[in-house]
PDB file of C-alpha atoms in Angstrom:
ATOM      1  CA  UNK A  19      -3.744  20.156 -22.957  1.00 81.00           C
ATOM      2  CA  UNK A  20      -5.888  17.806 -20.853  1.00 89.00           C
ATOM      3  CA  UNK A  21      -4.701  16.642 -17.425  1.00 95.00           C
ATOM      4  CA  UNK A  22      -5.800  13.334 -15.954  1.00 97.00           C
ATOM      5  CA  UNK A  23      -5.905  11.569 -12.632  1.00 97.00           C
ATOM      6  CA  UNK A  24      -5.807   7.776 -12.964  1.00 98.00           C
ATOM      7  CA  UNK A  25      -6.319   5.061 -10.365  1.00 98.00           C
ATOM      8  CA  UNK A  26      -4.197   1.941 -10.803  1.00 97.00           C
ATOM      9  CA  UNK A  27      -4.074  -1.602  -9.492  1.00 97.00           C
ATOM     10  CA  UNK A  28      -0.975  -3.728  -9.936  1.00 97.00           C
ATOM     11  CA  UNK A  29       0.789  -6.884  -8.870  1.00 97.00           C
ATOM     12  CA  UNK A  30       4.185  -5.554  -7.843  1.00 97.00           C
ATOM     13  CA  UNK A  31       5.954  -8.922  -7.649  1.00 96.00           C
ATOM     14  CA  UNK A  32       7.990  -8.622 -10.832  1.00 95.00           C
ATOM     15  CA  UNK A  33       8.729  -4.889 -10.725  1.00 97.00           C
ATOM     16  CA  UNK A  34      11.400  -2.764  -9.019  1.00 97.00           C
ATOM     17  CA  UNK A  35       8.637  -0.616  -7.519  1.00 96.00           C
ATOM     18  CA  UNK A  36       6.665   2.432  -8.583  1.00 96.00           C
ATOM     19  CA  UNK A  37       9.549   4.772  -9.377  1.00 94.00           C
ATOM     20  CA  UNK A  38      11.439   4.631 -12.667  1.00 92.00           C
ATOM     21  CA  UNK A  39      15.016   3.481 -12.048  1.00 90.00           C
ATOM     22  CA  UNK A  40      18.180   3.034 -14.077  1.00 88.00           C
ATOM     23  CA  UNK A  41      17.883  -0.738 -13.866  1.00 92.00           C
ATOM     24  CA  UNK A  42      14.775  -2.888 -13.771  1.00 94.00           C
ATOM     25  CA  UNK A  43      11.166  -2.433 -14.836  1.00 96.00           C
ATOM     26  CA  UNK A  44       9.057   0.031 -12.849  1.00 97.00           C
ATOM     27  CA  UNK A  45       5.341   0.839 -12.823  1.00 97.00           C
ATOM     28  CA  UNK A  46       5.984   4.532 -13.506  1.00 97.00           C
ATOM     29  CA  UNK A  47       8.315   3.688 -16.376  1.00 97.00           C
ATOM     30  CA  UNK A  48       5.786   1.408 -18.064  1.00 97.00           C
ATOM     31  CA  UNK A  49       3.026   4.006 -17.803  1.00 98.00           C
ATOM     32  CA  UNK A  50       5.297   6.712 -19.199  1.00 97.00           C
ATOM     33  CA  UNK A  51       6.309   4.386 -22.042  1.00 97.00           C
ATOM     34  CA  UNK A  52       2.643   3.670 -22.817  1.00 97.00           C
ATOM     35  CA  UNK A  53       1.811   7.383 -22.797  1.00 97.00           C
ATOM     36  CA  UNK A  54       4.749   8.130 -25.107  1.00 96.00           C
ATOM     37  CA  UNK A  55       3.289   5.640 -27.582  1.00 96.00           C
ATOM     38  CA  UNK A  56      -0.184   7.107 -27.134  1.00 94.00           C
ATOM     39  CA  UNK A  57       0.762  10.813 -27.190  1.00 92.00           C
ATOM     40  CA  UNK A  58       3.766  10.730 -29.530  1.00 92.00           C
ATOM     41  CA  UNK A  59       6.086  12.495 -27.055  1.00 94.00           C
ATOM     42  CA  UNK A  60       7.557  12.084 -23.569  1.00 94.00           C
ATOM     43  CA  UNK A  61       5.009  12.397 -20.752  1.00 95.00           C
ATOM     44  CA  UNK A  62       5.970  12.844 -17.074  1.00 96.00           C
ATOM     45  CA  UNK A  63       3.806  10.823 -14.668  1.00 97.00           C
ATOM     46  CA  UNK A  64       3.550  11.762 -10.988  1.00 97.00           C
ATOM     47  CA  UNK A  65       2.482   9.184  -8.403  1.00 96.00           C
ATOM     48  CA  UNK A  66       0.787   9.504  -5.022  1.00 96.00           C
ATOM     49  CA  UNK A  67       3.608   7.551  -3.412  1.00 92.00           C
ATOM     50  CA  UNK A  68       6.497   5.205  -4.089  1.00 91.00           C
ATOM     51  CA  UNK A  69       5.691   1.560  -3.537  1.00 94.00           C
ATOM     52  CA  UNK A  70       8.837  -0.534  -3.129  1.00 94.00           C
ATOM     53  CA  UNK A  71       9.872  -3.567  -5.146  1.00 95.00           C
ATOM     54  CA  UNK A  72       7.357  -6.381  -4.672  1.00 96.00           C
ATOM     55  CA  UNK A  73       4.666  -4.173  -3.098  1.00 97.00           C
ATOM     56  CA  UNK A  74       1.196  -4.226  -4.666  1.00 97.00           C
ATOM     57  CA  UNK A  75      -1.540  -1.626  -5.162  1.00 97.00           C
ATOM     58  CA  UNK A  76      -5.315  -1.729  -5.278  1.00 96.00           C
ATOM     59  CA  UNK A  77      -5.665   2.038  -5.558  1.00 96.00           C
ATOM     60  CA  UNK A  78      -2.458   3.835  -6.512  1.00 97.00           C
ATOM     61  CA  UNK A  79      -3.087   7.292  -7.986  1.00 98.00           C
ATOM     62  CA  UNK A  80      -1.093   9.034 -10.703  1.00 98.00           C
ATOM     63  CA  UNK A  81      -1.479  12.211 -12.753  1.00 97.00           C
ATOM     64  CA  UNK A  82      -0.146  13.626 -16.010  1.00 97.00           C
ATOM     65  CA  UNK A  83      -0.863  16.063 -18.817  1.00 96.00           C
ATOM     66  CA  UNK A  84      -0.959  15.020 -22.472  1.00 94.00           C
ATOM     67  CA  UNK A  85      -1.391  16.851 -25.755  1.00 92.00           C
ATOM     68  CA  UNK A  86      -3.875  14.421 -27.269  1.00 89.00           C
ATOM     69  CA  UNK A  87      -7.548  15.064 -26.572  1.00 89.00           C
ATOM     70  CA  UNK A  88      -9.107  11.917 -25.104  1.00 92.00           C
ATOM     71  CA  UNK A  89     -12.183  11.137 -23.052  1.00 95.00           C
ATOM     72  CA  UNK A  90     -11.347   9.479 -19.699  1.00 96.00           C
ATOM     73  CA  UNK A  91     -12.943   6.157 -20.666  1.00 96.00           C
ATOM     74  CA  UNK A  92     -11.005   6.105 -23.947  1.00 97.00           C
ATOM     75  CA  UNK A  93      -7.794   6.797 -22.022  1.00 97.00           C
ATOM     76  CA  UNK A  94      -8.465   3.796 -19.735  1.00 97.00           C
ATOM     77  CA  UNK A  95      -8.960   1.494 -22.725  1.00 97.00           C
ATOM     78  CA  UNK A  96      -5.910   2.829 -24.569  1.00 97.00           C
ATOM     79  CA  UNK A  97      -3.546   2.509 -21.610  1.00 98.00           C
ATOM     80  CA  UNK A  98      -4.736  -0.966 -20.673  1.00 98.00           C
ATOM     81  CA  UNK A  99      -4.147  -2.088 -24.265  1.00 98.00           C
ATOM     82  CA  UNK A 100      -0.506  -0.941 -23.955  1.00 98.00           C
ATOM     83  CA  UNK A 101       0.289  -2.032 -20.383  1.00 98.00           C
ATOM     84  CA  UNK A 102       1.159  -5.564 -19.220  1.00 97.00           C
ATOM     85  CA  UNK A 103      -1.630  -7.573 -17.575  1.00 97.00           C
ATOM     86  CA  UNK A 104      -0.053  -7.096 -14.135  1.00 97.00           C
ATOM     87  CA  UNK A 105      -0.929  -3.373 -14.305  1.00 98.00           C
ATOM     88  CA  UNK A 106      -4.478  -2.137 -14.863  1.00 98.00           C
ATOM     89  CA  UNK A 107      -5.832   1.396 -15.056  1.00 98.00           C
ATOM     90  CA  UNK A 108      -9.090   1.108 -13.134  1.00 97.00           C
ATOM     91  CA  UNK A 109     -10.421   4.606 -13.796  1.00 97.00           C
ATOM     92  CA  UNK A 110      -9.513   8.034 -15.151  1.00 97.00           C
ATOM     93  CA  UNK A 111     -10.896  11.511 -14.646  1.00 96.00           C
ATOM     94  CA  UNK A 112     -10.181  15.042 -15.818  1.00 96.00           C
ATOM     95  CA  UNK A 113      -8.417  17.241 -13.267  1.00 96.00           C
ATOM     96  CA  UNK A 114      -6.928  20.742 -13.313  1.00 95.00           C
ATOM     97  CA  UNK A 115      -3.220  20.924 -14.269  1.00 93.00           C
ATOM     98  CA  UNK A 116      -2.522  22.037 -10.696  1.00 94.00           C
ATOM     99  CA  UNK A 117      -3.629  18.684  -9.230  1.00 95.00           C
ATOM    100  CA  UNK A 118      -0.751  16.845  -7.533  1.00 96.00           C
ATOM    101  CA  UNK A 119      -1.398  13.199  -6.560  1.00 96.00           C
ATOM    102  CA  UNK A 120       1.075  13.287  -3.664  1.00 95.00           C
ATOM    103  CA  UNK A 121       0.813  16.781  -2.205  1.00 94.00           C
ATOM    104  CA  UNK A 122      -2.982  17.003  -2.543  1.00 96.00           C
ATOM    105  CA  UNK A 123      -3.554  13.649  -0.810  1.00 96.00           C
ATOM    106  CA  UNK A 124      -5.121  13.799   2.645  1.00 96.00           C
ATOM    107  CA  UNK A 125      -4.661  10.180   3.714  1.00 96.00           C
ATOM    108  CA  UNK A 126      -3.367   6.868   2.422  1.00 96.00           C
ATOM    109  CA  UNK A 127      -4.495   3.416   3.506  1.00 96.00           C
ATOM    110  CA  UNK A 128      -2.257   0.354   3.439  1.00 97.00           C
ATOM    111  CA  UNK A 129      -3.170  -3.286   4.018  1.00 96.00           C
ATOM    112  CA  UNK A 130      -0.751  -6.017   5.065  1.00 96.00           C
ATOM    113  CA  UNK A 131      -1.773  -9.690   4.798  1.00 95.00           C
ATOM    114  CA  UNK A 132      -0.337 -12.450   7.012  1.00 95.00           C
ATOM    115  CA  UNK A 133      -1.139 -16.120   6.483  1.00 93.00           C
ATOM    116  CA  UNK A 134      -0.880 -17.803   9.881  1.00 93.00           C
ATOM    117  CA  UNK A 135      -0.774 -21.542   9.215  1.00 91.00           C
ATOM    118  CA  UNK A 136       1.683 -24.359   8.772  1.00 92.00           C
ATOM    119  CA  UNK A 137       1.334 -24.346   4.967  1.00 91.00           C
ATOM    120  CA  UNK A 138       0.558 -21.484   2.608  1.00 91.00           C
ATOM    121  CA  UNK A 139      -1.243 -22.028  -0.670  1.00 89.00           C
ATOM    122  CA  UNK A 140       0.964 -21.447  -3.737  1.00 91.00           C
ATOM    123  CA  UNK A 141      -1.733 -19.041  -4.912  1.00 88.00           C
ATOM    124  CA  UNK A 142      -1.180 -16.855  -1.832  1.00 90.00           C
ATOM    125  CA  UNK A 143       2.607 -16.793  -1.592  1.00 91.00           C
ATOM    126  CA  UNK A 144       2.919 -13.638  -3.737  1.00 94.00           C
ATOM    127  CA  UNK A 145       0.365 -11.748  -1.639  1.00 94.00           C
ATOM    128  CA  UNK A 146       0.956 -12.635   2.008  1.00 95.00           C
ATOM    129  CA  UNK A 147       3.680 -13.193   4.594  1.00 97.00           C
ATOM    130  CA  UNK A 148       3.667 -16.827   5.699  1.00 96.00           C
ATOM    131  CA  UNK A 149       4.029 -16.901   9.491  1.00 96.00           C
ATOM    132  CA  UNK A 150       3.648 -20.435  10.936  1.00 95.00           C
ATOM    133  CA  UNK A 151       3.122 -21.029  14.647  1.00 92.00           C
ATOM    134  CA  UNK A 152       0.599 -19.541  17.054  1.00 92.00           C
ATOM    135  CA  UNK A 153       0.022 -15.789  17.089  1.00 94.00           C
ATOM    136  CA  UNK A 154      -1.788 -13.923  19.864  1.00 94.00           C
ATOM    137  CA  UNK A 155      -4.123 -11.807  17.751  1.00 94.00           C
ATOM    138  CA  UNK A 156      -5.588  -9.953  20.745  1.00 94.00           C
ATOM    139  CA  UNK A 157      -2.115  -8.820  21.795  1.00 96.00           C
ATOM    140  CA  UNK A 158      -1.394  -7.709  18.226  1.00 96.00           C
ATOM    141  CA  UNK A 159      -4.652  -5.724  18.191  1.00 96.00           C
ATOM    142  CA  UNK A 160      -3.734  -3.954  21.414  1.00 97.00           C
ATOM    143  CA  UNK A 161      -0.239  -3.136  20.135  1.00 97.00           C
ATOM    144  CA  UNK A 162      -1.634  -1.881  16.806  1.00 97.00           C
ATOM    145  CA  UNK A 163      -3.820   0.645  18.626  1.00 97.00           C
ATOM    146  CA  UNK A 164      -0.712   2.177  20.226  1.00 97.00           C
ATOM    147  CA  UNK A 165       0.405   3.318  16.756  1.00 96.00           C
ATOM    148  CA  UNK A 166      -2.598   5.615  16.372  1.00 96.00           C
ATOM    149  CA  UNK A 167      -2.000   9.322  16.860  1.00 96.00           C
ATOM    150  CA  UNK A 168       0.798  11.711  16.011  1.00 96.00           C
ATOM    151  CA  UNK A 169       4.192  10.189  16.781  1.00 97.00           C
ATOM    152  CA  UNK A 170       7.823  10.288  15.786  1.00 96.00           C
ATOM    153  CA  UNK A 171       8.180   7.075  13.748  1.00 97.00           C
ATOM    154  CA  UNK A 172      11.971   7.210  13.375  1.00 96.00           C
ATOM    155  CA  UNK A 173      12.225   3.676  14.824  1.00 96.00           C
ATOM    156  CA  UNK A 174      10.077   2.352  11.970  1.00 97.00           C
ATOM    157  CA  UNK A 175      11.807   3.876   8.952  1.00 94.00           C
ATOM    158  CA  UNK A 176      14.260   2.124   6.653  1.00 92.00           C
ATOM    159  CA  UNK A 177      17.891   2.376   7.669  1.00 85.00           C
ATOM    160  CA  UNK A 178      19.586   5.189   5.785  1.00 81.00           C
ATOM    161  CA  UNK A 179      16.369   7.096   5.022  1.00 82.00           C
ATOM    162  CA  UNK A 180      16.719  10.848   4.721  1.00 79.00           C
ATOM    163  CA  UNK A 181      13.182  12.097   5.443  1.00 84.00           C
ATOM    164  CA  UNK A 182      13.101  15.748   6.471  1.00 88.00           C
ATOM    165  CA  UNK A 183      10.889  14.838   9.424  1.00 94.00           C
ATOM    166  CA  UNK A 184       9.969  11.447  10.889  1.00 95.00           C
ATOM    167  CA  UNK A 185       6.780  12.636  12.614  1.00 96.00           C
ATOM    168  CA  UNK A 186       3.615  11.215  11.097  1.00 96.00           C
ATOM    169  CA  UNK A 187      -0.092  11.146  12.021  1.00 96.00           C
ATOM    170  CA  UNK A 188      -1.852   7.759  11.958  1.00 97.00           C
ATOM    171  CA  UNK A 189      -5.648   7.997  12.107  1.00 95.00           C
ATOM    172  CA  UNK A 190      -6.507   4.270  12.171  1.00 95.00           C
ATOM    173  CA  UNK A 191      -4.481   1.142  12.932  1.00 96.00           C
ATOM    174  CA  UNK A 192      -6.141  -2.233  13.359  1.00 95.00           C
ATOM    175  CA  UNK A 193      -5.856  -6.017  13.097  1.00 94.00           C
ATOM    176  CA  UNK A 194      -8.590  -8.127  11.476  1.00 91.00           C
ATOM    177  CA  UNK A 195      -8.933 -11.880  10.897  1.00 86.00           C
ATOM    178  CA  UNK A 196     -10.928 -14.284   8.755  1.00 69.00           C
ATOM    179  CA  UNK A 197     -13.241 -14.810  11.739  1.00 66.00           C
ATOM    180  CA  UNK A 198     -13.952 -11.075  11.879  1.00 65.00           C
ATOM    181  CA  UNK A 199     -14.525 -10.799   8.136  1.00 51.00           C
ATOM    182  CA  UNK A 200     -16.148 -14.100   7.089  1.00 45.00           C
ATOM    183  CA  UNK A 201     -18.691 -13.167   4.424  1.00 41.00           C
ATOM    184  CA  UNK A 202     -18.037  -9.458   5.006  1.00 45.00           C
ATOM    185  CA  UNK A 203     -15.616  -6.875   3.748  1.00 43.00           C
ATOM    186  CA  UNK A 204     -12.631  -5.603   5.693  1.00 45.00           C
ATOM    187  CA  UNK A 205     -13.675  -2.406   7.454  1.00 43.00           C
ATOM    188  CA  UNK A 206     -17.330  -2.979   6.383  1.00 39.00           C
ATOM    189  CA  UNK A 207     -18.740  -0.547   3.807  1.00 34.00           C
ATOM    190  CA  UNK A 208     -15.250   0.832   3.056  1.00 38.00           C
ATOM    191  CA  UNK A 209     -13.449  -1.886   1.114  1.00 38.00           C
ATOM    192  CA  UNK A 210     -14.417  -4.583  -1.335  1.00 37.00           C
ATOM    193  CA  UNK A 211     -11.707  -7.231  -0.953  1.00 40.00           C
ATOM    194  CA  UNK A 212     -13.266 -10.372   0.522  1.00 44.00           C
ATOM    195  CA  UNK A 213     -11.446 -13.244   2.227  1.00 43.00           C
ATOM    196  CA  UNK A 214     -10.401 -15.562  -0.635  1.00 45.00           C
ATOM    197  CA  UNK A 215     -12.164 -18.922  -0.419  1.00 42.00           C
ATOM    198  CA  UNK A 216      -8.952 -20.650  -1.547  1.00 43.00           C
ATOM    199  CA  UNK A 217      -7.529 -20.103   1.953  1.00 45.00           C
ATOM    200  CA  UNK A 218      -7.869 -23.043   4.354  1.00 51.00           C
ATOM    201  CA  UNK A 219      -5.905 -24.746   7.115  1.00 62.00           C
ATOM    202  CA  UNK A 220      -4.944 -21.513   8.849  1.00 78.00           C
ATOM    203  CA  UNK A 221      -5.991 -17.940   9.471  1.00 85.00           C
ATOM    204  CA  UNK A 222      -5.672 -14.780   7.426  1.00 89.00           C
ATOM    205  CA  UNK A 223      -4.588 -11.877   9.627  1.00 93.00           C
ATOM    206  CA  UNK A 224      -4.899  -8.442   8.076  1.00 94.00           C
ATOM    207  CA  UNK A 225      -3.315  -5.245   9.351  1.00 95.00           C
ATOM    208  CA  UNK A 226      -4.753  -1.991   8.005  1.00 95.00           C
ATOM    209  CA  UNK A 227      -3.410   1.471   8.685  1.00 96.00           C
ATOM    210  CA  UNK A 228      -4.489   4.923   7.529  1.00 96.00           C
ATOM    211  CA  UNK A 229      -2.438   8.085   7.874  1.00 96.00           C
ATOM    212  CA  UNK A 230      -1.482  11.357   6.286  1.00 93.00           C
ATOM    213  CA  UNK A 231       1.891   9.986   5.218  1.00 92.00           C
ATOM    214  CA  UNK A 232       4.315   7.137   5.769  1.00 96.00           C
ATOM    215  CA  UNK A 233       8.070   6.730   5.961  1.00 96.00           C
ATOM    216  CA  UNK A 234       9.891   4.211   3.790  1.00 94.00           C
ATOM    217  CA  UNK A 235       9.325   0.679   5.182  1.00 96.00           C
ATOM    218  CA  UNK A 236       7.221   2.147   8.007  1.00 97.00           C
ATOM    219  CA  UNK A 237       4.212  -0.139   7.541  1.00 98.00           C
ATOM    220  CA  UNK A 238       6.330  -3.241   7.016  1.00 98.00           C
ATOM    221  CA  UNK A 239       8.379  -2.511  10.146  1.00 98.00           C
ATOM    222  CA  UNK A 240       5.226  -1.948  12.196  1.00 98.00           C
ATOM    223  CA  UNK A 241       3.989  -5.344  10.979  1.00 98.00           C
ATOM    224  CA  UNK A 242       7.277  -7.026  11.862  1.00 98.00           C
ATOM    225  CA  UNK A 243       7.016  -5.505  15.336  1.00 98.00           C
ATOM    226  CA  UNK A 244       3.392  -6.643  15.704  1.00 98.00           C
ATOM    227  CA  UNK A 245       4.380 -10.202  14.807  1.00 98.00           C
ATOM    228  CA  UNK A 246       7.036 -10.177  17.533  1.00 98.00           C
ATOM    229  CA  UNK A 247       4.255  -9.257  19.979  1.00 97.00           C
ATOM    230  CA  UNK A 248       1.957 -11.912  18.510  1.00 96.00           C
ATOM    231  CA  UNK A 249       4.637 -14.588  18.952  1.00 96.00           C
ATOM    232  CA  UNK A 250       4.883 -13.683  22.623  1.00 96.00           C
ATOM    233  CA  UNK A 251       8.476 -12.522  22.323  1.00 96.00           C
ATOM    234  CA  UNK A 252       7.565  -9.017  23.445  1.00 97.00           C
ATOM    235  CA  UNK A 253       4.755  -7.493  25.558  1.00 97.00           C
ATOM    236  CA  UNK A 254       2.094  -5.203  24.112  1.00 97.00           C
ATOM    237  CA  UNK A 255       3.635  -2.090  25.728  1.00 97.00           C
ATOM    238  CA  UNK A 256       6.869  -2.731  23.841  1.00 97.00           C
ATOM    239  CA  UNK A 257       5.278  -0.950  20.863  1.00 97.00           C
ATOM    240  CA  UNK A 258       5.167   2.288  22.873  1.00 97.00           C
ATOM    241  CA  UNK A 259       8.767   1.759  23.990  1.00 97.00           C
ATOM    242  CA  UNK A 260       9.903   1.318  20.383  1.00 97.00           C
ATOM    243  CA  UNK A 261       8.133   4.526  19.346  1.00 97.00           C
ATOM    244  CA  UNK A 262       9.779   6.435  22.179  1.00 97.00           C
ATOM    245  CA  UNK A 263      13.230   5.046  21.347  1.00 96.00           C
ATOM    246  CA  UNK A 264      13.410   6.597  17.838  1.00 95.00           C
ATOM    247  CA  UNK A 265      15.905   3.776  17.175  1.00 95.00           C
ATOM    248  CA  UNK A 266      15.398   1.427  14.206  1.00 95.00           C
ATOM    249  CA  UNK A 267      17.405  -1.265  16.017  1.00 95.00           C
ATOM    250  CA  UNK A 268      14.776  -1.313  18.791  1.00 96.00           C
ATOM    251  CA  UNK A 269      11.926  -2.356  16.461  1.00 97.00           C
ATOM    252  CA  UNK A 270      11.065  -5.718  14.967  1.00 97.00           C
ATOM    253  CA  UNK A 271      12.167  -6.986  11.551  1.00 96.00           C
ATOM    254  CA  UNK A 272      10.922  -5.507   8.287  1.00 97.00           C
ATOM    255  CA  UNK A 273       8.100  -7.729   7.028  1.00 98.00           C
ATOM    256  CA  UNK A 274       8.441  -9.017   3.432  1.00 97.00           C
ATOM    257  CA  UNK A 275       7.154  -6.804   0.611  1.00 97.00           C
ATOM    258  CA  UNK A 276       4.788  -9.457  -0.755  1.00 95.00           C
ATOM    259  CA  UNK A 277       2.073  -8.903   1.858  1.00 96.00           C
ATOM    260  CA  UNK A 278       1.751  -5.138   1.432  1.00 97.00           C
ATOM    261  CA  UNK A 279      -0.912  -3.342  -0.611  1.00 97.00           C
ATOM    262  CA  UNK A 280      -1.547   0.352  -1.132  1.00 97.00           C
ATOM    263  CA  UNK A 281      -5.337   0.249  -0.817  1.00 96.00           C
ATOM    264  CA  UNK A 282      -6.516   3.787  -1.330  1.00 95.00           C
ATOM    265  CA  UNK A 283      -5.467   7.429  -1.528  1.00 97.00           C
ATOM    266  CA  UNK A 284      -8.062   9.916  -0.291  1.00 96.00           C
ATOM    267  CA  UNK A 285      -8.350  13.512  -1.448  1.00 95.00           C
ATOM    268  CA  UNK A 286     -10.368  16.533  -0.502  1.00 77.00           C
ATOM    269  CA  UNK A 287     -12.541  18.190  -3.147  1.00 61.00           C
ATOM    270  CA  UNK A 288     -10.595  18.750  -6.360  1.00 49.00           C
ATOM    271  CA  UNK A 289     -10.722  22.304  -7.661  1.00 45.00           C
ATOM    272  CA  UNK A 290     -13.249  22.855 -10.438  1.00 44.00           C
ATOM    273  CA  UNK A 291     -12.039  22.666 -14.013  1.00 40.00           C
ATOM    274  CA  UNK A 292     -11.468  26.111 -15.541  1.00 41.00           C
TER     275      UNK A 292
END
């Protein structure tokens, strides 16, 4: 029975998130439904991580085993023919049955987009947080750097979360703007998403963070805290104080889901096929 690793992109606006739930349409549920049609039986799909309702992905990873023998390129075509247009399988590859998209992942990278202008284009409202008024980008950059390293991120997790440990390691945390990225890619040579030319009359501010793992709402709460610094309501060093507090009430608000993208999941070498 062949096992596959697939990489997915999706617009999460109209879904309840990655994970199949009792109510609402999920990404995982739609993929499992498509595979049931394709394979003729129930297929369990594992994801690299749970994106919440309204969160998007450029490079979500999932894995499953099916009975039907298919080449990876044929699997991509078959799944895309069965999935809604808001979900696309970008690639597929054979992997050993032991491959686990979550536990074998080394790092994940998330991107959060903020449109800083008085008016946001209707074509951007599903993919960015509209924050009018001046933002001190340099202060936000300095605060973002304080997130790097191994810390207890209890202050940045969703209220009521039950993670076994709240310590996480963040390897990169940075703020970028349209001025930094005009005609270039974000984090040059690493990503392909260019600044959309439809944007005008303001500034696109992008937060990108890479780490071994993230708590629920962690990235969105970091962004909400960074915006408080950018608005001048808090000093740069407040970020360190929030980390030390381990208290969710000490941090900024949770930024809206619309601006968040799971960009990429990185793995070490996958074991050779038997």
